[in-house]
mmCIF file of C-alpha atoms and ligand atoms in Angstrom:
data_model
loop_
_atom_site.group_PDB
_atom_site.id
_atom_site.type_symbol
_atom_site.label_atom_id
_atom_site.label_comp_id
_atom_site.label_asym_id
_atom_site.label_seq_id
_atom_site.Cartn_x
_atom_site.Cartn_y
_atom_site.Cartn_z
ATOM 1 C CA MET A 1 17.760 -10.728 19.566
ATOM 2 C CA LEU A 2 15.034 -9.549 20.879
ATOM 3 C CA ARG A 3 14.847 -7.321 24.783
ATOM 4 C CA SER A 4 13.066 -10.287 25.915
ATOM 5 C CA THR A 5 15.608 -12.796 25.327
ATOM 6 C CA ALA A 6 19.026 -10.527 26.783
ATOM 7 C CA PHE A 7 16.667 -9.307 29.921
ATOM 8 C CA ARG A 8 16.419 -13.748 30.436
ATOM 9 C CA LEU A 9 20.974 -14.452 29.410
ATOM 10 C CA ILE A 10 20.940 -10.749 32.420
ATOM 11 C CA GLY A 11 18.786 -12.735 34.852
ATOM 12 C CA ILE A 12 20.629 -16.511 34.586
ATOM 13 C CA MET A 13 24.067 -14.505 34.478
ATOM 14 C CA LEU A 14 23.763 -12.561 37.275
ATOM 15 C CA SER A 15 22.015 -15.783 39.186
ATOM 16 C CA LEU A 16 24.998 -17.599 38.163
ATOM 17 C CA LEU A 17 27.733 -15.069 39.064
ATOM 18 C CA LEU A 18 25.152 -15.751 42.457
ATOM 19 C CA PHE A 19 25.530 -19.147 42.553
ATOM 20 C CA THR A 20 29.315 -19.691 41.973
ATOM 21 C CA GLY A 21 30.473 -16.483 43.589
ATOM 22 C CA CYS A 22 29.238 -16.603 47.007
ATOM 23 C CA ALA A 23 30.510 -19.882 49.150
ATOM 24 C CA GLY A 24 27.743 -21.687 50.846
ATOM 25 C CA ALA A 25 24.796 -20.446 49.072
ATOM 26 C CA VAL A 26 22.384 -22.851 47.553
ATOM 27 C CA GLU A 27 20.117 -21.128 45.410
ATOM 28 C CA GLU A 28 18.901 -22.473 42.387
ATOM 29 C CA PRO A 29 18.520 -20.106 39.222
ATOM 30 C CA ASP A 30 15.160 -19.509 38.506
ATOM 31 C CA GLU A 31 13.508 -22.557 36.143
ATOM 32 C CA PRO A 32 13.946 -20.852 32.505
ATOM 33 C CA GLY A 33 11.278 -20.260 30.586
ATOM 34 C CA LEU A 34 9.831 -21.625 27.534
ATOM 35 C CA LEU A 35 12.796 -20.035 24.634
ATOM 36 C CA LEU A 36 11.725 -20.157 20.909
ATOM 37 C CA GLY A 37 14.404 -18.389 17.633
ATOM 38 C CA PHE A 38 12.332 -17.641 15.100
ATOM 39 C CA SER A 39 14.086 -16.665 11.745
ATOM 40 C CA GLN A 40 12.246 -13.759 10.014
ATOM 41 C CA ILE A 41 12.359 -13.582 6.178
ATOM 42 C CA GLY A 42 12.620 -9.729 5.768
ATOM 43 C CA SER A 43 11.661 -6.650 6.167
ATOM 44 C CA GLU A 44 9.973 -6.496 2.571
ATOM 45 C CA SER A 45 6.108 -5.584 3.058
ATOM 46 C CA ALA A 46 3.882 -3.721 5.387
ATOM 47 C CA TRP A 47 2.734 -7.606 5.961
ATOM 48 C CA ARG A 48 5.852 -8.816 6.794
ATOM 49 C CA ILE A 49 6.648 -6.424 9.063
ATOM 50 C CA GLY A 50 2.647 -7.013 10.916
ATOM 51 C CA ASN A 51 3.721 -10.227 11.869
ATOM 52 C CA THR A 52 7.040 -9.345 13.199
ATOM 53 C CA ARG A 53 5.408 -7.565 15.783
ATOM 54 C CA ASP A 54 2.123 -9.324 15.721
ATOM 55 C CA ILE A 55 4.910 -12.410 16.272
ATOM 56 C CA GLU A 56 6.822 -10.057 19.525
ATOM 57 C CA ASN A 57 3.192 -8.928 20.836
ATOM 58 C CA SER A 58 2.130 -12.833 21.387
ATOM 59 C CA ALA A 59 4.927 -14.066 22.580
ATOM 60 C CA GLU A 60 5.369 -10.755 25.328
ATOM 61 C CA GLU A 61 2.046 -11.906 26.905
ATOM 62 C CA TYR A 62 2.245 -15.913 26.489
ATOM 63 C CA GLY A 63 5.414 -15.038 28.570
ATOM 64 C CA ILE A 64 8.110 -16.858 26.657
ATOM 65 C CA SER A 65 10.814 -15.435 25.475
ATOM 66 C CA LEU A 66 12.114 -14.987 22.399
ATOM 67 C CA MET A 67 15.404 -15.404 20.173
ATOM 68 C CA LEU A 68 14.629 -13.102 16.398
ATOM 69 C CA GLU A 69 16.383 -13.055 13.742
ATOM 70 C CA ASN A 70 15.725 -10.610 10.549
ATOM 71 C CA ALA A 71 17.726 -11.909 7.083
ATOM 72 C CA ASN A 72 17.273 -9.274 4.749
ATOM 73 C CA GLN A 73 15.556 -11.753 2.764
ATOM 74 C CA ASN A 74 18.834 -14.374 2.617
ATOM 75 C CA GLN A 75 18.370 -17.657 3.079
ATOM 76 C CA GLU A 76 21.878 -18.431 3.895
ATOM 77 C CA ASN A 77 20.809 -15.606 6.812
ATOM 78 C CA GLN A 78 18.283 -18.384 7.706
ATOM 79 C CA ILE A 79 20.062 -21.670 8.151
ATOM 80 C CA ASP A 80 22.890 -19.930 10.091
ATOM 81 C CA ALA A 81 20.577 -17.965 12.642
ATOM 82 C CA ILE A 82 19.069 -21.622 13.307
ATOM 83 C CA ARG A 83 22.435 -23.183 13.596
ATOM 84 C CA ARG A 84 22.291 -20.668 16.658
ATOM 85 C CA PHE A 85 18.719 -21.336 17.921
ATOM 86 C CA ILE A 86 20.497 -25.017 17.496
ATOM 87 C CA ALA A 87 23.447 -24.380 19.555
ATOM 88 C CA TYR A 88 21.515 -21.970 21.914
ATOM 89 C CA LYS A 89 19.687 -24.778 23.456
ATOM 90 C CA VAL A 90 16.250 -23.185 22.491
ATOM 91 C CA ASP A 91 13.216 -25.767 23.971
ATOM 92 C CA VAL A 92 11.138 -24.666 19.709
ATOM 93 C CA ILE A 93 12.509 -23.461 16.543
ATOM 94 C CA ALA A 94 10.632 -21.496 14.362
ATOM 95 C CA PHE A 95 11.184 -20.313 11.485
ATOM 96 C CA SER A 96 9.631 -18.362 8.233
ATOM 97 C CA PRO A 97 11.214 -20.626 5.008
ATOM 98 C CA ILE A 98 12.018 -17.757 2.008
ATOM 99 C CA VAL A 99 12.024 -20.431 -0.280
ATOM 100 C CA GLU A 100 11.275 -23.688 -0.344
ATOM 101 C CA ASP A 101 13.447 -25.879 -1.103
ATOM 102 C CA GLY A 102 17.324 -26.816 0.728
ATOM 103 C CA TRP A 103 16.222 -26.800 4.368
ATOM 104 C CA ASP A 104 17.037 -30.706 4.812
ATOM 105 C CA ASN A 105 20.394 -29.877 6.395
ATOM 106 C CA VAL A 106 20.134 -27.503 8.912
ATOM 107 C CA LEU A 107 16.871 -29.619 9.980
ATOM 108 C CA MET A 108 18.499 -32.121 9.271
ATOM 109 C CA GLU A 109 20.603 -30.782 12.711
ATOM 110 C CA ALA A 110 17.415 -29.710 14.527
ATOM 111 C CA LYS A 111 16.405 -33.126 14.884
ATOM 112 C CA GLU A 112 19.387 -34.813 16.027
ATOM 113 C CA ALA A 113 18.986 -31.973 18.239
ATOM 114 C CA GLY A 114 15.929 -33.298 19.381
ATOM 115 C CA ILE A 115 14.481 -28.988 19.391
ATOM 116 C CA PRO A 116 11.444 -29.126 17.159
ATOM 117 C CA VAL A 117 10.490 -26.933 14.334
ATOM 118 C CA VAL A 118 7.371 -25.551 13.457
ATOM 119 C CA LEU A 119 6.666 -24.168 9.699
ATOM 120 C CA VAL A 120 5.693 -19.894 10.305
ATOM 121 C CA ASP A 121 3.647 -18.528 6.730
ATOM 122 C CA ARG A 122 5.317 -20.578 4.309
ATOM 123 C CA ASP A 123 6.010 -24.638 3.665
ATOM 124 C CA ILE A 124 9.463 -26.721 2.708
ATOM 125 C CA ARG A 125 9.642 -29.060 -0.524
ATOM 126 C CA THR A 126 11.126 -32.129 1.637
ATOM 127 C CA GLU A 127 11.637 -36.226 0.908
ATOM 128 C CA LYS A 128 13.094 -36.283 4.467
ATOM 129 C CA GLU A 129 10.483 -37.852 7.077
ATOM 130 C CA GLY A 130 9.768 -35.690 10.187
ATOM 131 C CA LEU A 131 11.934 -32.673 9.736
ATOM 132 C CA THR A 132 9.622 -29.979 11.091
ATOM 133 C CA THR A 133 6.496 -30.894 13.007
ATOM 134 C CA CYS A 134 3.394 -28.308 12.063
ATOM 135 C CA LEU A 135 2.637 -25.058 9.522
ATOM 136 C CA ILE A 136 1.128 -22.359 10.355
ATOM 137 C CA GLY A 137 -0.075 -20.251 7.793
ATOM 138 C CA ALA A 138 -2.717 -19.121 4.839
ATOM 139 C CA ASP A 139 -4.368 -21.599 2.362
ATOM 140 C CA PHE A 140 -2.076 -19.756 -0.595
ATOM 141 C CA TYR A 141 -3.625 -21.771 -2.766
ATOM 142 C CA ASN A 142 -7.276 -20.801 -1.831
ATOM 143 C CA GLU A 143 -6.364 -17.165 -2.469
ATOM 144 C CA GLY A 144 -5.743 -17.515 -5.815
ATOM 145 C CA VAL A 145 -8.499 -19.727 -6.733
ATOM 146 C CA MET A 146 -10.699 -16.577 -4.394
ATOM 147 C CA ALA A 147 -9.046 -14.121 -6.295
ATOM 148 C CA GLY A 148 -9.996 -15.955 -9.757
ATOM 149 C CA GLN A 149 -13.684 -16.074 -8.177
ATOM 150 C CA TYR A 150 -13.493 -12.757 -8.556
ATOM 151 C CA LEU A 151 -12.478 -11.974 -11.620
ATOM 152 C CA ILE A 152 -14.732 -14.603 -13.272
ATOM 153 C CA ARG A 153 -17.769 -12.909 -11.781
ATOM 154 C CA LYS A 154 -16.205 -9.196 -12.975
ATOM 155 C CA ALA A 155 -15.901 -9.892 -16.069
ATOM 156 C CA ASP A 156 -19.949 -11.184 -15.532
ATOM 157 C CA GLU A 157 -21.124 -8.167 -14.630
ATOM 158 C CA LEU A 158 -18.435 -5.911 -16.932
ATOM 159 C CA GLY A 159 -19.618 -8.548 -20.209
ATOM 160 C CA LEU A 160 -16.042 -8.932 -21.118
ATOM 161 C CA GLU A 161 -15.665 -11.152 -24.016
ATOM 162 C CA GLU A 162 -12.093 -11.198 -24.013
ATOM 163 C CA VAL A 163 -9.651 -11.029 -20.565
ATOM 164 C CA ASN A 164 -5.826 -10.338 -21.225
ATOM 165 C CA ILE A 165 -4.438 -10.463 -18.243
ATOM 166 C CA VAL A 166 -1.272 -9.606 -16.328
ATOM 167 C CA GLU A 167 0.464 -10.992 -13.391
ATOM 168 C CA ILE A 168 3.009 -10.539 -10.974
ATOM 169 C CA THR A 169 3.644 -12.703 -8.823
ATOM 170 C CA GLY A 170 6.612 -13.551 -5.682
ATOM 171 C CA THR A 171 9.621 -15.100 -5.335
ATOM 172 C CA GLN A 172 10.045 -16.960 -7.377
ATOM 173 C CA ASN A 173 9.921 -21.125 -5.391
ATOM 174 C CA SER A 174 8.386 -19.780 -2.684
ATOM 175 C CA THR A 175 4.947 -20.594 -1.332
ATOM 176 C CA PRO A 176 2.818 -18.128 -1.909
ATOM 177 C CA MET A 177 4.238 -17.931 -5.448
ATOM 178 C CA GLU A 178 3.419 -21.357 -5.840
ATOM 179 C CA GLN A 179 -0.259 -21.651 -4.738
ATOM 180 C CA ARG A 180 -1.377 -18.438 -5.508
ATOM 181 C CA GLN A 181 -0.350 -19.036 -9.433
ATOM 182 C CA ALA A 182 -2.001 -22.296 -9.295
ATOM 183 C CA GLY A 183 -5.214 -21.256 -7.259
ATOM 184 C CA PHE A 184 -5.396 -18.133 -9.379
ATOM 185 C CA ALA A 185 -4.637 -20.430 -13.339
ATOM 186 C CA ASP A 186 -7.068 -24.081 -11.865
ATOM 187 C CA THR A 187 -9.668 -21.223 -11.926
ATOM 188 C CA ILE A 188 -9.804 -19.408 -14.918
ATOM 189 C CA SER A 189 -9.114 -22.289 -16.869
ATOM 190 C CA SER A 190 -12.146 -23.150 -17.362
ATOM 191 C CA ASP A 191 -13.136 -19.696 -18.113
ATOM 192 C CA PRO A 192 -12.125 -19.817 -22.608
ATOM 193 C CA ARG A 193 -12.821 -15.781 -21.917
ATOM 194 C CA MET A 194 -9.524 -15.866 -20.153
ATOM 195 C CA HIS A 195 -5.863 -14.956 -21.047
ATOM 196 C CA ILE A 196 -2.800 -14.521 -19.092
ATOM 197 C CA LEU A 197 -0.312 -12.779 -20.970
ATOM 198 C CA GLU A 198 2.633 -13.310 -18.822
ATOM 199 C CA SER A 199 3.715 -14.460 -15.309
ATOM 200 C CA ILE A 200 6.306 -12.095 -13.787
ATOM 201 C CA ASP A 201 8.604 -12.106 -10.948
ATOM 202 C CA GLY A 202 8.597 -8.682 -8.572
ATOM 203 C CA ASP A 203 9.800 -10.622 -5.565
ATOM 204 C CA PHE A 204 6.935 -9.733 -3.461
ATOM 205 C CA ILE A 205 8.673 -5.919 -3.524
ATOM 206 C CA LYS A 206 7.747 -3.076 -4.152
ATOM 207 C CA SER A 207 9.953 -1.528 -6.090
ATOM 208 C CA ARG A 208 10.347 -4.812 -8.109
ATOM 209 C CA GLY A 209 6.050 -4.253 -8.913
ATOM 210 C CA ALA A 210 6.542 -0.993 -10.486
ATOM 211 C CA GLU A 211 9.634 -2.568 -12.330
ATOM 212 C CA CYS A 212 7.523 -5.192 -13.710
ATOM 213 C CA MET A 213 4.621 -3.058 -14.938
ATOM 214 C CA ARG A 214 6.892 -0.821 -16.222
ATOM 215 C CA TYR A 215 7.863 -3.620 -18.712
ATOM 216 C CA LEU A 216 4.769 -4.879 -18.996
ATOM 217 C CA LEU A 217 2.976 -1.611 -20.082
ATOM 218 C CA GLU A 218 5.938 -1.269 -22.993
ATOM 219 C CA THR A 219 5.797 -4.541 -23.895
ATOM 220 C CA TYR A 220 0.868 -5.159 -24.108
ATOM 221 C CA GLY A 221 0.408 -1.613 -23.374
ATOM 222 C CA GLU A 222 -3.664 -1.501 -23.130
ATOM 223 C CA GLU A 223 -4.254 -4.954 -24.769
ATOM 224 C CA ILE A 224 -3.482 -5.091 -20.966
ATOM 225 C CA ASP A 225 -7.432 -5.483 -18.749
ATOM 226 C CA VAL A 226 -6.579 -7.413 -15.507
ATOM 227 C CA VAL A 227 -3.676 -6.624 -13.474
ATOM 228 C CA TYR A 228 -2.991 -9.773 -10.952
ATOM 229 C CA SER A 229 -0.611 -9.460 -7.721
ATOM 230 C CA HIS A 230 1.022 -12.231 -5.380
ATOM 231 C CA ASN A 231 0.933 -9.234 -2.382
ATOM 232 C CA ASP A 232 -0.556 -5.306 -2.004
ATOM 233 C CA GLU A 233 3.295 -4.105 -1.981
ATOM 234 C CA MET A 234 4.200 -4.216 -5.731
ATOM 235 C CA THR A 235 0.583 -3.898 -6.680
ATOM 236 C CA LEU A 236 1.167 -0.109 -4.446
ATOM 237 C CA GLY A 237 4.593 -0.405 -6.567
ATOM 238 C CA ALA A 238 2.867 -0.883 -10.353
ATOM 239 C CA LEU A 239 -0.267 1.754 -9.709
ATOM 240 C CA PRO A 240 1.659 4.765 -10.474
ATOM 241 C CA GLU A 241 3.049 3.270 -13.078
ATOM 242 C CA ILE A 242 -0.121 2.863 -14.694
ATOM 243 C CA GLU A 243 -1.677 6.334 -13.843
ATOM 244 C CA LYS A 244 1.757 7.414 -15.098
ATOM 245 C CA THR A 245 -0.654 6.053 -19.332
ATOM 246 C CA SER A 246 -4.067 6.833 -19.946
ATOM 247 C CA MET A 247 -5.072 3.984 -18.116
ATOM 248 C CA ILE A 248 -7.193 3.980 -15.532
ATOM 249 C CA PRO A 249 -6.468 1.899 -12.577
ATOM 250 C CA GLY A 250 -9.873 0.039 -10.938
ATOM 251 C CA LYS A 251 -11.125 1.469 -14.272
ATOM 252 C CA ASP A 252 -9.650 0.929 -17.627
ATOM 253 C CA ILE A 253 -7.120 -1.560 -16.028
ATOM 254 C CA ILE A 254 -8.808 -4.326 -12.730
ATOM 255 C CA ILE A 255 -6.696 -4.413 -10.202
ATOM 256 C CA ILE A 256 -6.242 -7.712 -8.162
ATOM 257 C CA SER A 257 -3.586 -7.675 -5.126
ATOM 258 C CA ILE A 258 -3.539 -9.897 -1.997
ATOM 259 C CA ASP A 259 -2.639 -9.235 1.504
ATOM 260 C CA ALA A 260 -5.322 -6.116 2.494
ATOM 261 C CA GLY A 261 -3.309 -4.718 4.252
ATOM 262 C CA GLN A 262 -3.957 -0.851 5.042
ATOM 263 C CA GLU A 263 -2.909 0.788 3.272
ATOM 264 C CA ALA A 264 -4.558 -0.806 -0.452
ATOM 265 C CA ILE A 265 -7.845 -1.369 1.416
ATOM 266 C CA ASP A 266 -7.416 2.996 1.513
ATOM 267 C CA VAL A 267 -6.448 1.783 -2.699
ATOM 268 C CA LEU A 268 -9.478 0.263 -2.490
ATOM 269 C CA LYS A 269 -11.649 2.450 -0.964
ATOM 270 C CA ASP A 270 -10.518 5.741 -3.892
ATOM 271 C CA GLY A 271 -11.437 3.178 -6.500
ATOM 272 C CA ARG A 272 -8.196 1.790 -7.304
ATOM 273 C CA ILE A 273 -7.827 -1.485 -6.253
ATOM 274 C CA ASN A 274 -10.760 -3.500 -7.757
ATOM 275 C CA CYS A 275 -10.613 -6.702 -4.864
ATOM 276 C CA VAL A 276 -7.662 -7.514 -2.538
ATOM 277 C CA VAL A 277 -7.459 -10.911 -1.201
ATOM 278 C CA GLU A 278 -6.849 -11.436 2.189
ATOM 279 C CA CYS A 279 -4.017 -12.940 3.756
ATOM 280 C CA THR A 280 -3.109 -12.473 7.477
ATOM 281 C CA PRO A 281 0.096 -12.067 8.972
ATOM 282 C CA ASN A 282 -1.869 -13.205 12.490
ATOM 283 C CA LEU A 283 -0.227 -16.535 13.134
ATOM 284 C CA GLY A 284 1.669 -14.962 16.660
ATOM 285 C CA ASP A 285 -0.968 -16.991 18.952
ATOM 286 C CA GLU A 286 -1.279 -19.985 16.887
ATOM 287 C CA LEU A 287 2.446 -20.181 17.475
ATOM 288 C CA MET A 288 2.808 -19.935 20.923
ATOM 289 C CA GLU A 289 -0.262 -22.019 21.851
ATOM 290 C CA ILE A 290 2.024 -24.555 19.839
ATOM 291 C CA VAL A 291 5.336 -24.066 21.403
ATOM 292 C CA PHE A 292 3.317 -24.691 25.485
ATOM 293 C CA LYS A 293 2.134 -28.279 23.154
ATOM 294 C CA LEU A 294 5.658 -29.333 21.951
ATOM 295 C CA LYS A 295 6.994 -27.960 25.303
ATOM 296 C CA ASN A 296 4.799 -30.573 27.008
ATOM 297 C CA GLY A 297 5.014 -33.391 24.162
ATOM 298 C CA GLU A 298 1.832 -32.765 23.214
ATOM 299 C CA GLU A 299 0.370 -34.271 19.850
ATOM 300 C CA VAL A 300 -0.279 -31.093 16.548
ATOM 301 C CA GLU A 301 -2.058 -30.488 14.199
ATOM 302 C CA ALA A 302 0.193 -30.850 11.076
ATOM 303 C CA VAL A 303 -1.259 -27.547 9.046
ATOM 304 C CA ILE A 304 -3.241 -24.411 10.373
ATOM 305 C CA HIS A 305 -5.022 -22.234 8.419
ATOM 306 C CA PRO A 306 -6.614 -18.537 9.577
ATOM 307 C CA THR A 307 -9.967 -18.439 7.854
ATOM 308 C CA GLU A 308 -9.116 -15.432 5.064
ATOM 309 C CA GLN A 309 -12.141 -13.092 3.459
ATOM 310 C CA VAL A 310 -12.334 -10.532 0.474
ATOM 311 C CA PHE A 311 -12.368 -7.085 -0.019
ATOM 312 C CA SER A 312 -13.699 -6.421 -2.738
ATOM 313 C CA ASP A 313 -16.251 -3.414 -4.890
ATOM 314 C CA GLU A 314 -18.580 -5.577 -4.331
ATOM 315 C CA MET A 315 -19.616 -4.561 -0.748
ATOM 316 C CA ASP A 316 -19.834 -1.424 1.045
ATOM 317 C CA VAL A 317 -16.247 -1.318 1.566
ATOM 318 C CA ASN A 318 -16.228 2.181 4.063
ATOM 319 C CA SER A 319 -17.255 -1.029 6.072
ATOM 320 C CA ILE A 320 -13.973 -2.331 6.152
ATOM 321 C CA ALA A 321 -12.673 -2.302 10.077
ATOM 322 C CA PRO A 322 -9.351 -1.013 10.476
ATOM 323 C CA ARG A 323 -6.682 -4.231 9.471
ATOM 324 C CA GLY A 324 -4.129 -2.598 12.019
ATOM 325 C CA TYR A 325 -1.073 -3.890 9.221
HETATM 326 O O1 LIG B 401 4.087 -15.247 2.246
HETATM 327 C C1 LIG B 401 3.404 -13.925 2.753
HETATM 328 C C2 LIG B 401 3.555 -13.074 1.460
HETATM 329 O O2 LIG B 401 5.170 -12.657 2.018
HETATM 330 C C3 LIG B 401 3.071 -11.437 1.600
HETATM 331 O O3 LIG B 401 2.278 -12.004 0.992
HETATM 332 C C4 LIG B 401 4.455 -10.606 1.491
HETATM 333 O O4 LIG B 401 3.079 -8.955 1.391
HETATM 334 C C5 LIG B 401 4.619 -11.049 2.008
HETATM 335 O O5 LIG B 401 6.162 -10.428 1.846
#
């Protein structure tokens, strides 16, 4: 629970003590501000840590009290957190679903309690109507498209006739994993030079990125022309594994990553990554705007995608401004 929430609770308790403890004291407790319950997936990446920090900062700026729970990469923990938010009667629930399936029951409970739910960063899969109000997050499919388009341009530039790709994916059954994979596959499918040798689950985690890369190098060795990794963390885990071989990442193997956190941009500047597609973690301001709108009973957009760009060796990488995450 955040400090701001704790202060709010202490404030309410003190007001209630005053209110109940002093006979004749008729002062009502102050109208409490808006209370937002937010269930975060975990701390698996610099992106995620930046996203948490951004939501905390925005809540403070907008004067919204935040109950923040970190689920440590566990869906059950997220479901428990949402139930606590319902029991606590927060004004709005927001969460970043670790995977797409398995939310119907708890979201029905939120709906029955009359608490609007906002999806942040990732989507859910459901047959039921009206469980959530709005999704604020990246267009992951387009990120995959931008990664694929870069690869086609790079293959043209290098005059490649065959392009063997290994893909290190994010968490299975999560929105960014599914859509980054689909956007990339759809884009390169019209180019007969492109072959995906294998897609392997790296769970968005650095150590898994390293493990996956070790396995891919053992299995395919110098056949590999391209590593397409679904996030920076896994890319940063994979690079030292490539460097243990005679191959040089960024030269002998084209490296494509997603997120564009500072560490990956620094590695792009060193020439060890060729392309990083941006995925911004800065979703806090949009979220707070939506919280206000929902509280006021206003209509909200069903989907809000931030604008994102591509950073690559096709540009002057030294002009890239500090990323902040
Ligand atoms: O859902 C967004 C993804 O999750 C980011 O790409 C990744 O770094 C994070 O863990």
